[in-house]
């Protein structure tokens, strides 16, 4: 019969299950994270403007909607493609959602009030003005008044 002289019992924890859980959490967060670049459609070729500059970050956190318009007037928004008529209806839905969001934050908006949402419009360089005019008019009719038009500052 053999026995140890010191009488110590050593137990080493099995770290394999812990590592499995950590890797599963990392995978989960990688799948559900909302990347800020997902609203930018690569099919849109932005116009080039010499005075284009980055949007200065605001100290106030505000909602932003990014609208991508292709050369045929189709709107790419939230992974969906809309014709101009469908886009006008979707803008009304988004305006109502912005009103509900503002109401949940304690801001009481009346009809005709400016919505606290900035619209970022990314239009293709070859988009006819008529499509943009109809889109912006629909946005204004639904209470959106803050706009950011995207352009590139040099050809790349």
Short mmCIF file of N, CA and C in Angstrom, two decimals:
data_model
loop_
_atom_site.label_atom_id
_atom_site.label_comp_id
_atom_site.label_asym_id
_atom_site.label_seq_id
_atom_site.Cartn_x
_atom_site.Cartn_y
_atom_site.Cartn_z
N UNK A 1 0.84 -1.16 0.00
CA UNK A 1 0.00 0.00 0.00
C UNK A 1 0.90 1.23 0.00
N UNK A 2 0.65 2.11 -0.92
CA UNK A 2 1.48 3.30 -0.99
C UNK A 2 0.66 4.53 -0.63
N UNK A 3 1.27 5.40 0.08
CA UNK A 3 0.59 6.64 0.49
C UNK A 3 1.59 7.77 0.39
N UNK A 4 1.08 8.96 0.21
CA UNK A 4 1.99 10.10 0.13
C UNK A 4 2.35 10.54 1.54
N UNK A 5 3.51 11.10 1.62
CA UNK A 5 4.02 11.50 2.92
C UNK A 5 3.30 12.75 3.44
N UNK A 6 3.00 13.68 2.55
CA UNK A 6 2.41 14.94 3.00
C UNK A 6 0.91 14.83 3.23
N UNK A 7 0.23 13.93 2.59
CA UNK A 7 -1.20 13.77 2.77
C UNK A 7 -2.04 14.77 1.98
N UNK A 8 -1.43 15.51 1.06
CA UNK A 8 -2.16 16.50 0.26
C UNK A 8 -2.95 15.83 -0.83
N UNK A 9 -4.10 16.38 -1.07
CA UNK A 9 -4.91 15.94 -2.19
C UNK A 9 -4.97 17.11 -3.17
N UNK A 10 -4.54 16.90 -4.41
CA UNK A 10 -4.52 17.97 -5.40
C UNK A 10 -5.63 17.73 -6.40
N UNK A 11 -6.39 18.80 -6.63
CA UNK A 11 -7.46 18.73 -7.62
C UNK A 11 -7.23 19.85 -8.63
N UNK A 12 -7.20 19.49 -9.88
CA UNK A 12 -7.04 20.48 -10.94
C UNK A 12 -8.35 20.60 -11.69
N UNK A 13 -8.85 21.83 -11.85
CA UNK A 13 -10.14 21.99 -12.53
C UNK A 13 -10.02 21.69 -14.02
N UNK A 14 -11.09 21.18 -14.59
CA UNK A 14 -11.15 20.90 -16.02
C UNK A 14 -11.67 22.18 -16.70
N UNK A 15 -10.83 22.87 -17.47
CA UNK A 15 -11.19 24.14 -18.08
C UNK A 15 -11.84 23.99 -19.45
N UNK A 16 -11.93 22.78 -19.96
CA UNK A 16 -12.51 22.58 -21.29
C UNK A 16 -13.96 23.07 -21.38
N UNK A 17 -14.84 22.75 -20.45
CA UNK A 17 -16.21 23.27 -20.56
C UNK A 17 -16.27 24.81 -20.48
N UNK A 18 -15.41 25.40 -19.66
CA UNK A 18 -15.38 26.86 -19.56
C UNK A 18 -14.95 27.48 -20.88
N UNK A 19 -13.94 26.92 -21.51
CA UNK A 19 -13.49 27.43 -22.81
C UNK A 19 -14.57 27.26 -23.87
N UNK A 20 -15.29 26.16 -23.83
CA UNK A 20 -16.39 25.97 -24.78
C UNK A 20 -17.45 27.06 -24.63
N UNK A 21 -17.80 27.38 -23.40
CA UNK A 21 -18.80 28.42 -23.15
C UNK A 21 -18.29 29.77 -23.64
N UNK A 22 -17.03 30.08 -23.37
CA UNK A 22 -16.47 31.36 -23.81
C UNK A 22 -16.48 31.47 -25.33
N UNK A 23 -16.09 30.42 -26.02
CA UNK A 23 -16.11 30.46 -27.49
C UNK A 23 -17.53 30.58 -28.03
N UNK A 24 -18.49 29.94 -27.39
CA UNK A 24 -19.88 30.07 -27.82
C UNK A 24 -20.38 31.50 -27.61
N UNK A 25 -20.00 32.13 -26.52
CA UNK A 25 -20.40 33.53 -26.28
C UNK A 25 -19.77 34.46 -27.31
N UNK A 26 -18.52 34.24 -27.62
CA UNK A 26 -17.85 35.06 -28.64
C UNK A 26 -18.55 34.91 -29.98
N UNK A 27 -18.88 33.68 -30.35
CA UNK A 27 -19.59 33.43 -31.60
C UNK A 27 -20.95 34.09 -31.60
N UNK A 28 -21.68 33.99 -30.49
CA UNK A 28 -23.00 34.61 -30.38
C UNK A 28 -22.92 36.12 -30.59
N UNK A 29 -21.99 36.79 -29.91
CA UNK A 29 -21.89 38.25 -30.02
C UNK A 29 -21.40 38.68 -31.40
N UNK A 30 -20.59 37.86 -32.04
CA UNK A 30 -20.17 38.21 -33.40
C UNK A 30 -21.35 38.14 -34.36
N UNK A 31 -22.29 37.24 -34.13
CA UNK A 31 -23.44 37.09 -35.01
C UNK A 31 -24.49 38.18 -34.79
N UNK A 32 -24.65 38.64 -33.57
CA UNK A 32 -25.73 39.59 -33.29
C UNK A 32 -25.29 41.05 -33.26
N UNK A 33 -24.01 41.30 -33.33
CA UNK A 33 -23.54 42.68 -33.28
C UNK A 33 -24.03 43.45 -34.50
N UNK A 34 -24.39 44.70 -34.30
CA UNK A 34 -24.87 45.54 -35.38
C UNK A 34 -23.71 46.42 -35.86
N UNK A 35 -23.17 46.07 -36.99
CA UNK A 35 -22.07 46.85 -37.53
C UNK A 35 -22.63 48.12 -38.16
N UNK A 36 -21.97 49.23 -37.96
CA UNK A 36 -22.47 50.50 -38.52
C UNK A 36 -22.35 50.55 -40.03
N UNK A 37 -21.54 49.70 -40.61
CA UNK A 37 -21.36 49.71 -42.06
C UNK A 37 -22.46 48.97 -42.81
N UNK A 38 -23.35 48.25 -42.07
CA UNK A 38 -24.33 47.44 -42.77
C UNK A 38 -25.37 48.27 -43.52
N UNK A 39 -25.52 49.54 -43.21
CA UNK A 39 -26.49 50.39 -43.88
C UNK A 39 -25.94 50.96 -45.19
N UNK A 40 -24.68 50.73 -45.47
CA UNK A 40 -24.06 51.29 -46.66
C UNK A 40 -24.02 50.25 -47.76
N UNK A 41 -24.79 50.46 -48.78
CA UNK A 41 -24.88 49.52 -49.89
C UNK A 41 -23.74 49.79 -50.86
N UNK A 42 -22.99 48.76 -51.18
CA UNK A 42 -21.83 48.90 -52.06
C UNK A 42 -22.21 49.10 -53.52
N UNK A 43 -23.48 48.87 -53.87
CA UNK A 43 -23.92 49.08 -55.25
C UNK A 43 -24.08 50.55 -55.59
N UNK A 44 -24.07 51.39 -54.59
CA UNK A 44 -24.25 52.83 -54.79
C UNK A 44 -22.88 53.47 -55.02
N UNK A 45 -22.72 54.11 -56.17
CA UNK A 45 -21.50 54.86 -56.48
C UNK A 45 -21.76 56.32 -56.13
N UNK A 46 -21.17 56.79 -55.07
CA UNK A 46 -21.42 58.15 -54.60
C UNK A 46 -20.85 59.18 -55.57
N UNK A 47 -21.50 60.34 -55.66
CA UNK A 47 -20.94 61.41 -56.50
C UNK A 47 -19.69 61.99 -55.84
N UNK A 48 -18.88 62.63 -56.65
CA UNK A 48 -17.65 63.25 -56.16
C UNK A 48 -17.90 64.74 -56.02
N UNK A 49 -17.59 65.27 -54.83
CA UNK A 49 -17.73 66.70 -54.57
C UNK A 49 -16.46 67.18 -53.90
N UNK A 50 -15.92 68.27 -54.38
CA UNK A 50 -14.67 68.79 -53.83
C UNK A 50 -14.81 69.27 -52.40
N UNK A 51 -16.01 69.67 -51.99
CA UNK A 51 -16.20 70.19 -50.64
C UNK A 51 -16.76 69.14 -49.68
N UNK A 52 -16.78 67.89 -50.08
CA UNK A 52 -17.31 66.84 -49.21
C UNK A 52 -16.39 66.65 -48.01
N UNK A 53 -16.99 66.50 -46.84
CA UNK A 53 -16.21 66.29 -45.62
C UNK A 53 -16.99 65.35 -44.72
N UNK A 54 -16.31 64.69 -43.79
CA UNK A 54 -17.00 63.75 -42.90
C UNK A 54 -18.01 64.48 -42.01
N UNK A 55 -19.04 63.76 -41.62
CA UNK A 55 -20.03 64.33 -40.71
C UNK A 55 -19.40 64.43 -39.34
N UNK A 56 -19.54 65.61 -38.74
CA UNK A 56 -18.97 65.82 -37.41
C UNK A 56 -19.84 65.10 -36.39
N UNK A 57 -19.23 64.34 -35.50
CA UNK A 57 -20.02 63.61 -34.52
C UNK A 57 -20.76 64.56 -33.59
N UNK A 58 -22.01 64.25 -33.32
CA UNK A 58 -22.84 65.07 -32.47
C UNK A 58 -22.68 64.62 -31.02
N UNK A 59 -22.76 65.58 -30.10
CA UNK A 59 -22.70 65.23 -28.69
C UNK A 59 -24.02 64.64 -28.23
N UNK A 60 -25.09 64.97 -28.93
CA UNK A 60 -26.41 64.44 -28.61
C UNK A 60 -26.62 63.17 -29.43
N UNK A 61 -27.02 62.11 -28.76
CA UNK A 61 -27.29 60.87 -29.47
C UNK A 61 -28.64 61.00 -30.15
N UNK A 62 -28.65 60.81 -31.45
CA UNK A 62 -29.91 60.91 -32.19
C UNK A 62 -30.03 59.74 -33.15
N UNK A 63 -31.28 59.49 -33.53
CA UNK A 63 -31.53 58.41 -34.48
C UNK A 63 -31.06 58.82 -35.86
N UNK A 64 -30.63 57.83 -36.62
CA UNK A 64 -30.25 58.06 -38.02
C UNK A 64 -30.86 56.97 -38.88
N UNK A 65 -31.36 57.38 -40.02
CA UNK A 65 -31.83 56.44 -41.03
C UNK A 65 -30.98 56.64 -42.27
N UNK A 66 -30.44 55.57 -42.80
CA UNK A 66 -29.64 55.66 -44.01
C UNK A 66 -30.47 55.15 -45.18
N UNK A 67 -30.66 56.01 -46.17
CA UNK A 67 -31.42 55.67 -47.37
C UNK A 67 -30.46 55.59 -48.54
N UNK A 68 -30.38 54.44 -49.18
CA UNK A 68 -29.53 54.24 -50.35
C UNK A 68 -30.43 54.24 -51.58
N UNK A 69 -30.13 55.13 -52.53
CA UNK A 69 -30.94 55.25 -53.75
C UNK A 69 -30.04 54.94 -54.94
N UNK A 70 -30.48 53.97 -55.78
CA UNK A 70 -29.67 53.63 -56.94
C UNK A 70 -30.04 54.51 -58.13
N UNK A 71 -29.37 54.28 -59.26
CA UNK A 71 -29.56 55.12 -60.44
C UNK A 71 -30.95 55.00 -61.06
N UNK A 72 -31.70 53.93 -60.70
CA UNK A 72 -33.06 53.75 -61.22
C UNK A 72 -34.13 54.22 -60.24
N UNK A 73 -33.73 54.86 -59.16
CA UNK A 73 -34.68 55.38 -58.19
C UNK A 73 -35.15 54.37 -57.17
N UNK A 74 -34.56 53.18 -57.16
CA UNK A 74 -34.94 52.18 -56.16
C UNK A 74 -34.25 52.50 -54.84
N UNK A 75 -35.00 52.29 -53.77
CA UNK A 75 -34.48 52.53 -52.43
C UNK A 75 -34.03 51.22 -51.82
N UNK A 76 -32.80 51.19 -51.30
CA UNK A 76 -32.29 50.04 -50.55
C UNK A 76 -32.29 50.44 -49.09
N UNK A 77 -33.13 49.76 -48.31
CA UNK A 77 -33.27 50.13 -46.90
C UNK A 77 -33.54 48.87 -46.09
N UNK A 78 -32.75 48.66 -45.05
CA UNK A 78 -32.89 47.50 -44.15
C UNK A 78 -32.90 46.17 -44.90
N UNK A 79 -32.08 46.06 -45.91
CA UNK A 79 -31.96 44.81 -46.64
C UNK A 79 -33.07 44.57 -47.66
N UNK A 80 -33.96 45.51 -47.82
CA UNK A 80 -35.06 45.39 -48.77
C UNK A 80 -34.86 46.38 -49.91
N UNK A 81 -35.48 46.07 -51.06
CA UNK A 81 -35.45 46.97 -52.21
C UNK A 81 -36.86 47.47 -52.46
N UNK A 82 -37.01 48.79 -52.58
CA UNK A 82 -38.32 49.41 -52.76
C UNK A 82 -38.33 50.23 -54.04
N UNK A 83 -39.45 50.20 -54.75
CA UNK A 83 -39.65 51.14 -55.85
C UNK A 83 -39.92 52.51 -55.23
N UNK A 84 -40.00 53.54 -56.06
CA UNK A 84 -40.22 54.88 -55.52
C UNK A 84 -41.54 54.96 -54.75
N UNK A 85 -42.59 54.35 -55.28
CA UNK A 85 -43.89 54.39 -54.62
C UNK A 85 -43.86 53.61 -53.30
N UNK A 86 -43.21 52.46 -53.30
CA UNK A 86 -43.08 51.69 -52.07
C UNK A 86 -42.21 52.43 -51.06
N UNK A 87 -41.19 53.14 -51.55
CA UNK A 87 -40.30 53.89 -50.67
C UNK A 87 -41.05 55.00 -49.96
N UNK A 88 -41.97 55.65 -50.65
CA UNK A 88 -42.76 56.72 -50.03
C UNK A 88 -43.60 56.16 -48.89
N UNK A 89 -44.18 54.98 -49.08
CA UNK A 89 -44.95 54.33 -48.02
C UNK A 89 -44.05 53.91 -46.86
N UNK A 90 -42.86 53.40 -47.18
CA UNK A 90 -41.93 52.99 -46.12
C UNK A 90 -41.45 54.18 -45.31
N UNK A 91 -41.29 55.32 -45.95
CA UNK A 91 -40.88 56.53 -45.23
C UNK A 91 -41.95 56.94 -44.23
N UNK A 92 -43.22 56.81 -44.61
CA UNK A 92 -44.32 57.11 -43.69
C UNK A 92 -44.28 56.16 -42.49
N UNK A 93 -43.99 54.89 -42.74
CA UNK A 93 -43.89 53.92 -41.64
C UNK A 93 -42.73 54.29 -40.72
N UNK A 94 -41.58 54.64 -41.30
CA UNK A 94 -40.42 55.01 -40.50
C UNK A 94 -40.67 56.28 -39.70
N UNK A 95 -41.43 57.21 -40.26
CA UNK A 95 -41.77 58.44 -39.54
C UNK A 95 -42.64 58.11 -38.32
N UNK A 96 -43.58 57.21 -38.50
CA UNK A 96 -44.44 56.80 -37.38
C UNK A 96 -43.62 56.11 -36.30
N UNK A 97 -42.66 55.29 -36.72
CA UNK A 97 -41.77 54.63 -35.75
C UNK A 97 -40.92 55.66 -35.00
N UNK A 98 -40.46 56.69 -35.71
CA UNK A 98 -39.67 57.75 -35.06
C UNK A 98 -40.52 58.51 -34.05
N UNK A 99 -41.79 58.74 -34.38
CA UNK A 99 -42.70 59.41 -33.44
C UNK A 99 -42.91 58.56 -32.19
N UNK A 100 -43.13 57.24 -32.38
CA UNK A 100 -43.32 56.35 -31.24
C UNK A 100 -42.06 56.27 -30.38
N UNK A 101 -40.90 56.26 -31.02
CA UNK A 101 -39.64 56.23 -30.29
C UNK A 101 -39.47 57.50 -29.47
N UNK A 102 -39.78 58.66 -30.08
CA UNK A 102 -39.67 59.93 -29.37
C UNK A 102 -40.65 59.96 -28.19
N UNK A 103 -41.85 59.43 -28.41
CA UNK A 103 -42.86 59.40 -27.34
C UNK A 103 -42.38 58.53 -26.18
N UNK A 104 -41.74 57.39 -26.49
CA UNK A 104 -41.23 56.52 -25.44
C UNK A 104 -40.10 57.17 -24.65
N UNK A 105 -39.42 58.13 -25.27
CA UNK A 105 -38.35 58.87 -24.58
C UNK A 105 -38.87 60.11 -23.86
N UNK A 106 -40.18 60.33 -23.92
CA UNK A 106 -40.78 61.46 -23.21
C UNK A 106 -40.90 62.73 -24.03
N UNK A 107 -40.62 62.67 -25.32
CA UNK A 107 -40.75 63.84 -26.19
C UNK A 107 -42.13 63.80 -26.81
N UNK A 108 -42.92 64.84 -26.58
CA UNK A 108 -44.27 64.88 -27.11
C UNK A 108 -44.27 65.65 -28.43
N UNK A 109 -44.46 64.95 -29.53
CA UNK A 109 -44.46 65.56 -30.86
C UNK A 109 -45.90 65.71 -31.36
N UNK A 110 -46.18 66.85 -31.94
CA UNK A 110 -47.48 67.08 -32.56
C UNK A 110 -47.33 66.88 -34.06
N UNK A 111 -48.44 66.80 -34.76
CA UNK A 111 -48.39 66.71 -36.22
C UNK A 111 -47.71 67.95 -36.77
N UNK A 112 -46.78 67.75 -37.68
CA UNK A 112 -46.05 68.87 -38.28
C UNK A 112 -44.76 69.21 -37.56
N UNK A 113 -44.53 68.63 -36.38
CA UNK A 113 -43.27 68.87 -35.67
C UNK A 113 -42.13 68.14 -36.37
N UNK A 114 -40.94 68.68 -36.20
CA UNK A 114 -39.75 68.06 -36.78
C UNK A 114 -39.39 66.82 -35.99
N UNK A 115 -39.16 65.74 -36.70
CA UNK A 115 -38.75 64.49 -36.05
C UNK A 115 -37.28 64.57 -35.66
N UNK A 116 -36.92 64.00 -34.51
CA UNK A 116 -35.52 64.05 -34.06
C UNK A 116 -34.66 62.97 -34.70
N UNK A 117 -34.83 62.76 -35.98
CA UNK A 117 -34.09 61.73 -36.71
C UNK A 117 -33.38 62.38 -37.89
N UNK A 118 -32.13 62.04 -38.09
CA UNK A 118 -31.38 62.54 -39.24
C UNK A 118 -31.43 61.49 -40.35
N UNK A 119 -31.79 61.93 -41.54
CA UNK A 119 -31.80 61.05 -42.71
C UNK A 119 -30.47 61.20 -43.43
N UNK A 120 -29.78 60.10 -43.61
CA UNK A 120 -28.53 60.09 -44.37
C UNK A 120 -28.88 59.55 -45.75
N UNK A 121 -28.79 60.39 -46.76
CA UNK A 121 -29.17 60.00 -48.12
C UNK A 121 -27.90 59.73 -48.92
N UNK A 122 -27.79 58.50 -49.38
CA UNK A 122 -26.67 58.07 -50.22
C UNK A 122 -27.24 57.76 -51.59
N UNK A 123 -27.14 58.69 -52.49
CA UNK A 123 -27.68 58.51 -53.84
C UNK A 123 -26.55 58.24 -54.81
N UNK A 124 -26.82 57.37 -55.77
CA UNK A 124 -25.86 57.07 -56.82
C UNK A 124 -25.58 58.34 -57.62
N UNK A 125 -24.39 58.44 -58.16
CA UNK A 125 -24.01 59.62 -58.94
C UNK A 125 -24.89 59.81 -60.17
N UNK A 126 -25.45 58.72 -60.69
CA UNK A 126 -26.28 58.79 -61.90
C UNK A 126 -27.78 58.80 -61.61
N UNK A 127 -28.17 59.03 -60.37
CA UNK A 127 -29.59 59.06 -60.02
C UNK A 127 -30.21 60.35 -60.55
N UNK A 128 -31.29 60.25 -61.33
CA UNK A 128 -31.96 61.47 -61.80
C UNK A 128 -32.54 62.26 -60.62
N UNK A 129 -32.55 63.57 -60.76
CA UNK A 129 -33.01 64.45 -59.69
C UNK A 129 -34.47 64.19 -59.33
N UNK A 130 -35.29 63.80 -60.29
CA UNK A 130 -36.71 63.56 -60.04
C UNK A 130 -36.91 62.53 -58.92
N UNK A 131 -36.13 61.45 -58.91
CA UNK A 131 -36.27 60.43 -57.88
C UNK A 131 -35.90 60.99 -56.50
N UNK A 132 -34.82 61.74 -56.46
CA UNK A 132 -34.40 62.34 -55.18
C UNK A 132 -35.42 63.37 -54.71
N UNK A 133 -35.95 64.15 -55.62
CA UNK A 133 -36.93 65.16 -55.26
C UNK A 133 -38.17 64.51 -54.65
N UNK A 134 -38.66 63.44 -55.28
CA UNK A 134 -39.83 62.74 -54.74
C UNK A 134 -39.55 62.14 -53.38
N UNK A 135 -38.37 61.59 -53.20
CA UNK A 135 -38.00 60.97 -51.94
C UNK A 135 -37.88 62.02 -50.83
N UNK A 136 -37.20 63.12 -51.11
CA UNK A 136 -37.02 64.17 -50.11
C UNK A 136 -38.35 64.84 -49.79
N UNK A 137 -39.20 65.04 -50.79
CA UNK A 137 -40.53 65.61 -50.55
C UNK A 137 -41.34 64.71 -49.63
N UNK A 138 -41.29 63.39 -49.87
CA UNK A 138 -42.00 62.45 -49.01
C UNK A 138 -41.46 62.52 -47.57
N UNK A 139 -40.15 62.64 -47.44
CA UNK A 139 -39.55 62.76 -46.11
C UNK A 139 -40.02 64.03 -45.41
N UNK A 140 -40.03 65.14 -46.12
CA UNK A 140 -40.47 66.41 -45.54
C UNK A 140 -41.95 66.35 -45.16
N UNK A 141 -42.78 65.73 -45.99
CA UNK A 141 -44.21 65.62 -45.70
C UNK A 141 -44.48 64.78 -44.45
N UNK A 142 -43.53 63.91 -44.09
CA UNK A 142 -43.70 63.05 -42.92
C UNK A 142 -42.96 63.57 -41.69
N UNK A 143 -42.38 64.76 -41.76
CA UNK A 143 -41.79 65.37 -40.57
C UNK A 143 -40.28 65.31 -40.46
N UNK A 144 -39.61 64.70 -41.41
CA UNK A 144 -38.14 64.67 -41.38
C UNK A 144 -37.61 66.00 -41.90
N UNK A 145 -36.73 66.63 -41.13
CA UNK A 145 -36.17 67.92 -41.54
C UNK A 145 -34.64 67.95 -41.50
N UNK A 146 -34.03 66.95 -40.89
CA UNK A 146 -32.57 66.91 -40.78
C UNK A 146 -32.04 65.93 -41.81
N UNK A 147 -31.12 66.41 -42.64
CA UNK A 147 -30.58 65.59 -43.73
C UNK A 147 -29.06 65.65 -43.75
N UNK A 148 -28.48 64.57 -44.22
CA UNK A 148 -27.05 64.53 -44.51
C UNK A 148 -26.94 63.83 -45.87
N UNK A 149 -26.40 64.54 -46.85
CA UNK A 149 -26.20 63.97 -48.19
C UNK A 149 -24.77 63.49 -48.29
N UNK A 150 -24.58 62.26 -48.68
CA UNK A 150 -23.25 61.68 -48.74
C UNK A 150 -22.64 61.86 -50.13
N UNK A 151 -21.36 62.15 -50.15
CA UNK A 151 -20.57 62.26 -51.38
C UNK A 151 -19.13 61.90 -51.04
N UNK A 152 -18.35 61.65 -52.09
CA UNK A 152 -16.93 61.38 -51.90
C UNK A 152 -16.16 62.66 -52.18
N UNK A 153 -15.05 62.84 -51.49
CA UNK A 153 -14.29 64.06 -51.73
C UNK A 153 -13.21 63.91 -52.79
N UNK A 154 -13.00 62.69 -53.27
CA UNK A 154 -12.09 62.47 -54.39
C UNK A 154 -12.45 61.17 -55.07
N UNK A 155 -12.13 61.05 -56.33
CA UNK A 155 -12.43 59.82 -57.07
C UNK A 155 -11.52 58.71 -56.59
N UNK A 156 -12.13 57.55 -56.32
CA UNK A 156 -11.29 56.42 -55.90
C UNK A 156 -11.77 55.14 -56.54
#
